[in-house]
Short mmCIF file of C-alpha atoms and ligand atoms in Angstrom, two decimals:
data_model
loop_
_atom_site.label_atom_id
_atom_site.label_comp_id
_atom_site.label_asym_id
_atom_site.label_seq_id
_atom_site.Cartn_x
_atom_site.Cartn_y
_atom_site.Cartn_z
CA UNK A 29 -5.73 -113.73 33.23
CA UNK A 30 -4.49 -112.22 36.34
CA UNK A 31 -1.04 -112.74 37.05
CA UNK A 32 -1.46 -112.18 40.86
CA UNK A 33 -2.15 -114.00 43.68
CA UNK A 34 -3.15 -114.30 47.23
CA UNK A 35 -3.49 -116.65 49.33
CA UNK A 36 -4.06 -116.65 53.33
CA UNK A 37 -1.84 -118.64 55.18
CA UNK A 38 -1.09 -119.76 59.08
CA UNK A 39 2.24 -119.69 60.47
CA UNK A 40 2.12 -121.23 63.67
CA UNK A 41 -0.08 -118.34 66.01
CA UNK A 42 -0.08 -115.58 62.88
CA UNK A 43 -2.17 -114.88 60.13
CA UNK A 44 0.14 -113.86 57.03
CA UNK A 45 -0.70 -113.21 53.44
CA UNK A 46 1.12 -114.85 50.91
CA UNK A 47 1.21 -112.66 47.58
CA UNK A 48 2.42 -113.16 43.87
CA UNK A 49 2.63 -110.74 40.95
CA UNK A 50 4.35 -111.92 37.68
CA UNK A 51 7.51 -114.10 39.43
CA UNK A 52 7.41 -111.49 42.70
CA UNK A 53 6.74 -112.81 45.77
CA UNK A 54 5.85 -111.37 49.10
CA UNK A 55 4.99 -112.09 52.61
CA UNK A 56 2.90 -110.20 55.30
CA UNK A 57 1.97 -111.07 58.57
CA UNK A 58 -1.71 -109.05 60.10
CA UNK A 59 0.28 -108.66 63.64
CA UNK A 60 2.07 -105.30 63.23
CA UNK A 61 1.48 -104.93 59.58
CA UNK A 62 4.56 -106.88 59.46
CA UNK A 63 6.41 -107.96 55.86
CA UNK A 64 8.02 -111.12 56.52
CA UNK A 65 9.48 -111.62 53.00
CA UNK A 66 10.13 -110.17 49.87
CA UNK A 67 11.53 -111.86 46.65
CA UNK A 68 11.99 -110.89 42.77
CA UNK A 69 12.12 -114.27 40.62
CA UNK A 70 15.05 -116.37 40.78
CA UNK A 71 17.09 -113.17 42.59
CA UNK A 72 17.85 -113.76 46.42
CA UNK A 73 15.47 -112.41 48.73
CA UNK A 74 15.27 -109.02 48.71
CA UNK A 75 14.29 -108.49 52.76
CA UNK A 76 15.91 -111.03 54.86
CA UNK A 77 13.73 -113.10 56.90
CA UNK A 78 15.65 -114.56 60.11
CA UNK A 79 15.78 -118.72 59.91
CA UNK A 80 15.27 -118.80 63.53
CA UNK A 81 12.34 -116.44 63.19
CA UNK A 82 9.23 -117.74 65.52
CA UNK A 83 5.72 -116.53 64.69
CA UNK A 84 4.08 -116.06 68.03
CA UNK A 85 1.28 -113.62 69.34
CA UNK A 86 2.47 -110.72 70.86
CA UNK A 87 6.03 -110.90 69.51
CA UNK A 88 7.62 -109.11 66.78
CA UNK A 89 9.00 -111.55 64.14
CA UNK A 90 13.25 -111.38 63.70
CA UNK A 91 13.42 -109.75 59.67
CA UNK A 92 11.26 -108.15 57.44
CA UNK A 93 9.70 -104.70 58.22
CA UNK A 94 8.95 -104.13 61.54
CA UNK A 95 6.67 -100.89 61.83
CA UNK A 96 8.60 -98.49 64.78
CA UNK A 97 5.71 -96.32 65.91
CA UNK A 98 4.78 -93.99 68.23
CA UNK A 99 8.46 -94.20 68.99
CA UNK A 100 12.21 -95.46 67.24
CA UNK A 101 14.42 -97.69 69.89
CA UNK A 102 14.56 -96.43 73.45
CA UNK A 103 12.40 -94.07 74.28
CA UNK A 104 14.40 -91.92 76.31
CA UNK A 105 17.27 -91.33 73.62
CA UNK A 106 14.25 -89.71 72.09
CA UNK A 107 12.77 -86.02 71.65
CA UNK A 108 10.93 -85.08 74.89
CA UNK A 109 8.01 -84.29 72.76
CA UNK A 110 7.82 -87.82 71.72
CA UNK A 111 8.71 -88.81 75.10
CA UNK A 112 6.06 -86.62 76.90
CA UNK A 113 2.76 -88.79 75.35
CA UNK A 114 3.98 -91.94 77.27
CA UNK A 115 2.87 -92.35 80.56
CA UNK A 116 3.95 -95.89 82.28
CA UNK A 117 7.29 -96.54 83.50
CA UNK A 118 7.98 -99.05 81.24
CA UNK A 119 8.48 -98.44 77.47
CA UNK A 120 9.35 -101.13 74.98
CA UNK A 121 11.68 -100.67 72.39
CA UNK A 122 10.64 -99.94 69.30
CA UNK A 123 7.11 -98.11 70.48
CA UNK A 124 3.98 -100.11 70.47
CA UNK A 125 2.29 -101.71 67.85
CA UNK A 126 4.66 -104.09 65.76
CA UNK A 127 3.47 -106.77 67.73
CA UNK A 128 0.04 -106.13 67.97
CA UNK A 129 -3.10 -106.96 65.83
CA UNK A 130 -3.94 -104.28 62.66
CA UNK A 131 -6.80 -104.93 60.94
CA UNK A 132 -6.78 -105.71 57.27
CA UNK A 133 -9.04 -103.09 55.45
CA UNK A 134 -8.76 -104.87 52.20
CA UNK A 135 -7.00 -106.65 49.33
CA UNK A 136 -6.84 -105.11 46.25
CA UNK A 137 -5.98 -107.24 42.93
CA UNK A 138 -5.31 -106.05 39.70
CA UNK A 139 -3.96 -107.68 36.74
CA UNK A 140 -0.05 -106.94 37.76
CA UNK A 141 -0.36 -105.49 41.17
CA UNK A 142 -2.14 -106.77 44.71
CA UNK A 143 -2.36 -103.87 47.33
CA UNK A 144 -2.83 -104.47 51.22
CA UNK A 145 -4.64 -102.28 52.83
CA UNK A 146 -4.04 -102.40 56.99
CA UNK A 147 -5.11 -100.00 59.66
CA UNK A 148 -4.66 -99.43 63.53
CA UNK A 149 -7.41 -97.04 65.22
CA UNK A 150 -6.67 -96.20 68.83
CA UNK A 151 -10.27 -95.79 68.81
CA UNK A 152 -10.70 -99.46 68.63
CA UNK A 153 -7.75 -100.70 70.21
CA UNK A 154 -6.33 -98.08 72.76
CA UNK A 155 -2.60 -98.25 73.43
CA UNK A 156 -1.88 -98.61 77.05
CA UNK A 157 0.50 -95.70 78.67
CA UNK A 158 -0.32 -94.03 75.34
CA UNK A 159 -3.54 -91.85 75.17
CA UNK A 160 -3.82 -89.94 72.04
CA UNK A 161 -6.43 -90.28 69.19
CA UNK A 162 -4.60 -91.54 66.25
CA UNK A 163 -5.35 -93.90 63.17
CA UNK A 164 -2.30 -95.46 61.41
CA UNK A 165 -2.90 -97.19 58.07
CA UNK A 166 -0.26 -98.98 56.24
CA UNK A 167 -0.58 -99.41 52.64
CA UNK A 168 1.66 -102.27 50.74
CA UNK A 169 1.77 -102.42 47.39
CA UNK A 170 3.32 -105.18 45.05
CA UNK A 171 3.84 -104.88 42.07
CA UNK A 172 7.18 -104.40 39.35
CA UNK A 173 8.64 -103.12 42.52
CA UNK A 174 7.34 -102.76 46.29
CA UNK A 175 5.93 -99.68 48.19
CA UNK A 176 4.85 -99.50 51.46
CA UNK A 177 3.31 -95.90 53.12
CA UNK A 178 2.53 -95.22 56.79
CA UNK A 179 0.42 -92.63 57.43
CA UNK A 180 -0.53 -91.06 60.44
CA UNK A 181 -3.45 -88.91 61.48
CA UNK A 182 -3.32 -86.96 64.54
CA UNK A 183 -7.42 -86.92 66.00
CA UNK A 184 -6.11 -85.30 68.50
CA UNK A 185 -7.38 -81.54 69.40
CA UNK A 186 -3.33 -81.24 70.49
CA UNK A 187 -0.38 -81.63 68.76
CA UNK A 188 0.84 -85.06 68.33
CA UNK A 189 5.10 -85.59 67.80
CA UNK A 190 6.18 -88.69 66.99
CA UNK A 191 9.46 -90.43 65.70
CA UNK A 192 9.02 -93.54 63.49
CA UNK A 193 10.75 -95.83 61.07
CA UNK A 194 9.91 -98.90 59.09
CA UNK A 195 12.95 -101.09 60.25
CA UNK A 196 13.77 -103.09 57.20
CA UNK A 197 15.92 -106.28 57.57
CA UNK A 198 17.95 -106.29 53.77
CA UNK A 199 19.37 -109.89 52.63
CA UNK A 200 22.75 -109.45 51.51
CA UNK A 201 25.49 -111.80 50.53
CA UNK A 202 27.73 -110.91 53.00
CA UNK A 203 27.85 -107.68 54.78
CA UNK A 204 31.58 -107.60 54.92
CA UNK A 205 31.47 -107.28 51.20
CA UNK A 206 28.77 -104.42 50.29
CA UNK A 207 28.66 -100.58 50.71
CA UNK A 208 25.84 -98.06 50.72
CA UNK A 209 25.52 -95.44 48.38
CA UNK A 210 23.85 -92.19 49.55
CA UNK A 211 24.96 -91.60 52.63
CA UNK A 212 28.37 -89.93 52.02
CA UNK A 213 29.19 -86.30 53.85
CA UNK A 214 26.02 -86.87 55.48
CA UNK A 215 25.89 -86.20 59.58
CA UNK A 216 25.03 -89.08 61.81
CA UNK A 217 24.71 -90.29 65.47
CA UNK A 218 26.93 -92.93 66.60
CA UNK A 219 25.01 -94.87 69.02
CA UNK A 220 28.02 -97.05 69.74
CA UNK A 221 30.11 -94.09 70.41
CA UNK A 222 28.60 -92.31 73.07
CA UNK A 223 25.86 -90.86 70.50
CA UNK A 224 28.74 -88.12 69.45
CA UNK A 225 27.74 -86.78 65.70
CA UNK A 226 30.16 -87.67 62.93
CA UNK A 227 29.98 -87.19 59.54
CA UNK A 228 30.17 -89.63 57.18
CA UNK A 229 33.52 -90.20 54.98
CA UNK A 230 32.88 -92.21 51.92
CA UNK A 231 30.91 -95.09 51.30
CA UNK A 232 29.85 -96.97 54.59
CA UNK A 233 31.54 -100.39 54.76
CA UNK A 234 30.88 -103.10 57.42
CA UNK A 235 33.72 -104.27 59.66
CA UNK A 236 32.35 -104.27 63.32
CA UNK A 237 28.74 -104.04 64.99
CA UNK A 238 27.32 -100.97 63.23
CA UNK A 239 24.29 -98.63 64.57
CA UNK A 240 24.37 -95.19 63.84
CA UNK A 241 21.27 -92.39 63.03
CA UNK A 242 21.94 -90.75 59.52
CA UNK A 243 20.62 -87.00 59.48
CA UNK A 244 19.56 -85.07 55.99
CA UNK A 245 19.53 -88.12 54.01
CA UNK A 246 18.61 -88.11 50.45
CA UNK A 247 15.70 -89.84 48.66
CA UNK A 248 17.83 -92.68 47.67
CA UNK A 249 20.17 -94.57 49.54
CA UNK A 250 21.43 -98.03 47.64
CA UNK A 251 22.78 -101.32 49.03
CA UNK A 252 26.22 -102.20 46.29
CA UNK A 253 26.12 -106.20 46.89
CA UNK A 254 28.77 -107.23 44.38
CA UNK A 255 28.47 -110.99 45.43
CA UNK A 256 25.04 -110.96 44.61
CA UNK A 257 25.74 -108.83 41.59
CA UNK A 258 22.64 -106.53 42.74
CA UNK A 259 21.95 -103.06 44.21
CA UNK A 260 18.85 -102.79 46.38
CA UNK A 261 17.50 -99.45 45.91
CA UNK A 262 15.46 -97.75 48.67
CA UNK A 263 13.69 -94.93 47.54
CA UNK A 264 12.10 -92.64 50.75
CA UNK A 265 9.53 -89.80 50.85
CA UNK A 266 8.57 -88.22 54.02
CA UNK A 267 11.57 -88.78 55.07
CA UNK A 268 15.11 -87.17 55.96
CA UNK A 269 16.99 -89.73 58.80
CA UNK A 270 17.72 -93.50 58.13
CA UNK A 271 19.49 -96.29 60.89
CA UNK A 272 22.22 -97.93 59.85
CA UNK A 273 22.64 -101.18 60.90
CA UNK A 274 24.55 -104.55 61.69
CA UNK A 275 25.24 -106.28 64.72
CA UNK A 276 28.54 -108.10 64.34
CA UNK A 277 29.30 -110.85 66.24
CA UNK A 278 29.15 -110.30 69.86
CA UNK A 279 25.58 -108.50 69.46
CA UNK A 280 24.16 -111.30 67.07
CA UNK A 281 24.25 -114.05 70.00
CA UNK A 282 21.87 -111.80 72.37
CA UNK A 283 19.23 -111.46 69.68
CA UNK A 284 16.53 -113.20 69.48
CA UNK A 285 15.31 -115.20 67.18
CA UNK A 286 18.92 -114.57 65.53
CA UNK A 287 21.69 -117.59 64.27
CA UNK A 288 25.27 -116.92 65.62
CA UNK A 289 26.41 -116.44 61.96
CA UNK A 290 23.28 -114.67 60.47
CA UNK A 291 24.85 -111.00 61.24
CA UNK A 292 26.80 -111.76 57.62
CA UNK A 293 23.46 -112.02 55.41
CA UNK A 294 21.93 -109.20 56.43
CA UNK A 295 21.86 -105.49 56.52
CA UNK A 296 19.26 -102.74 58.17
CA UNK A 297 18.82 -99.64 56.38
CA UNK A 298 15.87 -97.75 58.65
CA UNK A 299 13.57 -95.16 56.47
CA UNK A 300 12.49 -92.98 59.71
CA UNK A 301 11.78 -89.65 61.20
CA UNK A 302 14.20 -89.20 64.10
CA UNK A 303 15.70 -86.36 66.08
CA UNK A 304 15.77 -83.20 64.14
CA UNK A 305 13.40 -85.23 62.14
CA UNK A 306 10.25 -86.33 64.04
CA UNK A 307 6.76 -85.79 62.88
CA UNK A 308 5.14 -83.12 64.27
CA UNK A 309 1.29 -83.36 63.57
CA UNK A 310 -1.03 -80.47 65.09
CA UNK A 311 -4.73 -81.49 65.14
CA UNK A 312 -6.17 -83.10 62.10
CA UNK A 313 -2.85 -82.91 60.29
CA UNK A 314 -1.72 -86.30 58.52
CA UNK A 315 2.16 -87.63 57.70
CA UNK A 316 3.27 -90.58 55.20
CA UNK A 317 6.27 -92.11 55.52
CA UNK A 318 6.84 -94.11 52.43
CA UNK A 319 9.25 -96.78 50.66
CA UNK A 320 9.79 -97.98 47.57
CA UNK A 321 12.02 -101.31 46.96
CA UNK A 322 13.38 -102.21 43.56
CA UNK A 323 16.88 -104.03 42.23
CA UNK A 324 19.05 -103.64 39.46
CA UNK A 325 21.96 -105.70 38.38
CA UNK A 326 25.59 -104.08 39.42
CA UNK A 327 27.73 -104.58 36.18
CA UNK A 328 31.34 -105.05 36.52
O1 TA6 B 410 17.60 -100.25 64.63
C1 TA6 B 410 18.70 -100.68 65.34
C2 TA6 B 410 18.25 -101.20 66.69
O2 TA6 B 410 17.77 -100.16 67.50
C3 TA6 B 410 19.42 -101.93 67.31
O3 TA6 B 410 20.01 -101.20 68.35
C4 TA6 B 410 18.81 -103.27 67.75
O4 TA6 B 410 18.31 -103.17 69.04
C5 TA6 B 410 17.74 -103.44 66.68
O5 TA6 B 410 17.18 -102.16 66.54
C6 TA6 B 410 16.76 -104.56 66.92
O6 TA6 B 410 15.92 -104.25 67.99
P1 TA6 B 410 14.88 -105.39 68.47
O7 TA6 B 410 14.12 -104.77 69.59
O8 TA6 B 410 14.01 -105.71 67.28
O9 TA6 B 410 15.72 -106.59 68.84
#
């Protein structure tokens, strides 16, 4: 008998997909491709989902995995070859199509896995500003673990350069208490310092608003949550830059969708192409970016 299930659900204006395997469970909303949720049995979430998060058309939902594509953040911190594609004044942050709608290709169910298929064809839906022939598909995959790939074809008969990440939001029991693993001696980008490069001495640890671009990172970067008693492993291919980050205090009471005290019980760890690390696609060329989530227990 098949241990998974799926089951469609509403959430106020969005369409989501509610999906269990053995005692995993996991949520995805169809606008952006989104994962909402993630959860292992009687663990803590996995991906933090904010309490104040509001499921409205057009908006991106606070938590989970928003998809950062054609672009990561602000545009103009980016590569001018990403920059160049975009033609209106305006860019939001993020790029363009975490809050739109993808279409869901299909559901796949075995006995202990489910697989969501999604897609976004500029074909069908052209992105305004943006006008390059592209087709994005975003494959989730639940299982023991989850894995997530976004691939990108360039339809284009010119090179296509992009920068990209999937922006996970991590539940954690309190950020002041974990470390990452993975990212030590590695190079990085200190957005809140005047984007000088740095390079990273030990362990990060989080004691003030933290957002800084990691350069040559390794497959696997790990979240040590010793209240929890858990690491969060992230396992990456296609992949050699990661964000960082946490917004403290003062920067947690401009967010949206975002409780004064929620910057404590969660973490972003970014799996993206950025700067030196962008995705350059000539004609008819493809890139994944892809993710793999699992847990272990942190002994003493
Ligand atoms: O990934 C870090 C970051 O760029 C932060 O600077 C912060 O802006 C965060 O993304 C969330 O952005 P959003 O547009 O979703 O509020």
């Amino acid at each position: 008998m098949s241990a998974a299930q799926v089951e469609c659900v509403e959430l106020d204006q969005l369409t989501c997909w509610r999906i269990r395997v053995a005692d995993s469970e996991l949520l995805v909303a169809q606008q952006g491709a989104q994962i909402l949720s993630y959860q292992q049995g009687e663990q803590p979430p996995l991906i933090w989902l904010s309490p104040d998060a509001a499921y409205k058309g057009g908006q991106s939902v606070r938590g989970g995995v928003p998809i950062c594509w054609p672009w990561f953040g602000d545009l103009r911190r980016n590569p001018q070859a990403v920059q160049t594609h975009y033609q209106k004044d305006e860019a939001p942050a993020h790029g363009l199509v975490r809050a739109l709608d993808w279409e869901l290709l299909g559901i796949d169910e075995e006995d202990d896995a489910v697989t969501l298929r999604f897609a976004y064809d500029t074909r069908d839906q052209p992105l305004a500003g943006w006008p390059r022939d592209a087709g994005l598909s975003f494959v989730v995959r639940l299982a023991q673990d989850l894995s997530m790939s976004l691939e990108t074809h360039n339809r284009s008969d010119t090179p296509l350069v992009l920068s990209q990440a999937l922006h996970t939001y991590f539940a954690v029991s309190d950020v002041r208490q974990v470390s990452v693993e993975g990212l030590e001696g590695c190079r990085y980008l200190d957005t809140l310092q005047g984007w000088q490069e740095l390079r990273q001495q030990g362990e990060p640890t989080f004691d003030a608003e933290t957002d800084r671009i990691y350069l040559d990172t390794p497959a696997r970067l790990s979240i040590v949550d010793p209240g929890w008693k858990r690491r969060i492993h992230l396992d990456a291919r296609g992949s050699r830059s990661a964000v960082l980050w946490n917004p403290w205090v003062d920067k947690a009471q401009r967010l949206s969708q975002f409780p004064d005290d929620a910057w404590q019980d969660m973490l972003c760890i970014e799996t993206a192409n950025l700067m030196e690390d962008i995705v350059q696609l000539q004609s008819d060329e493809r890139h994944r970016l892809e993710l793999r989530l699992s847990s272990d227990i942190l002994r003493p």
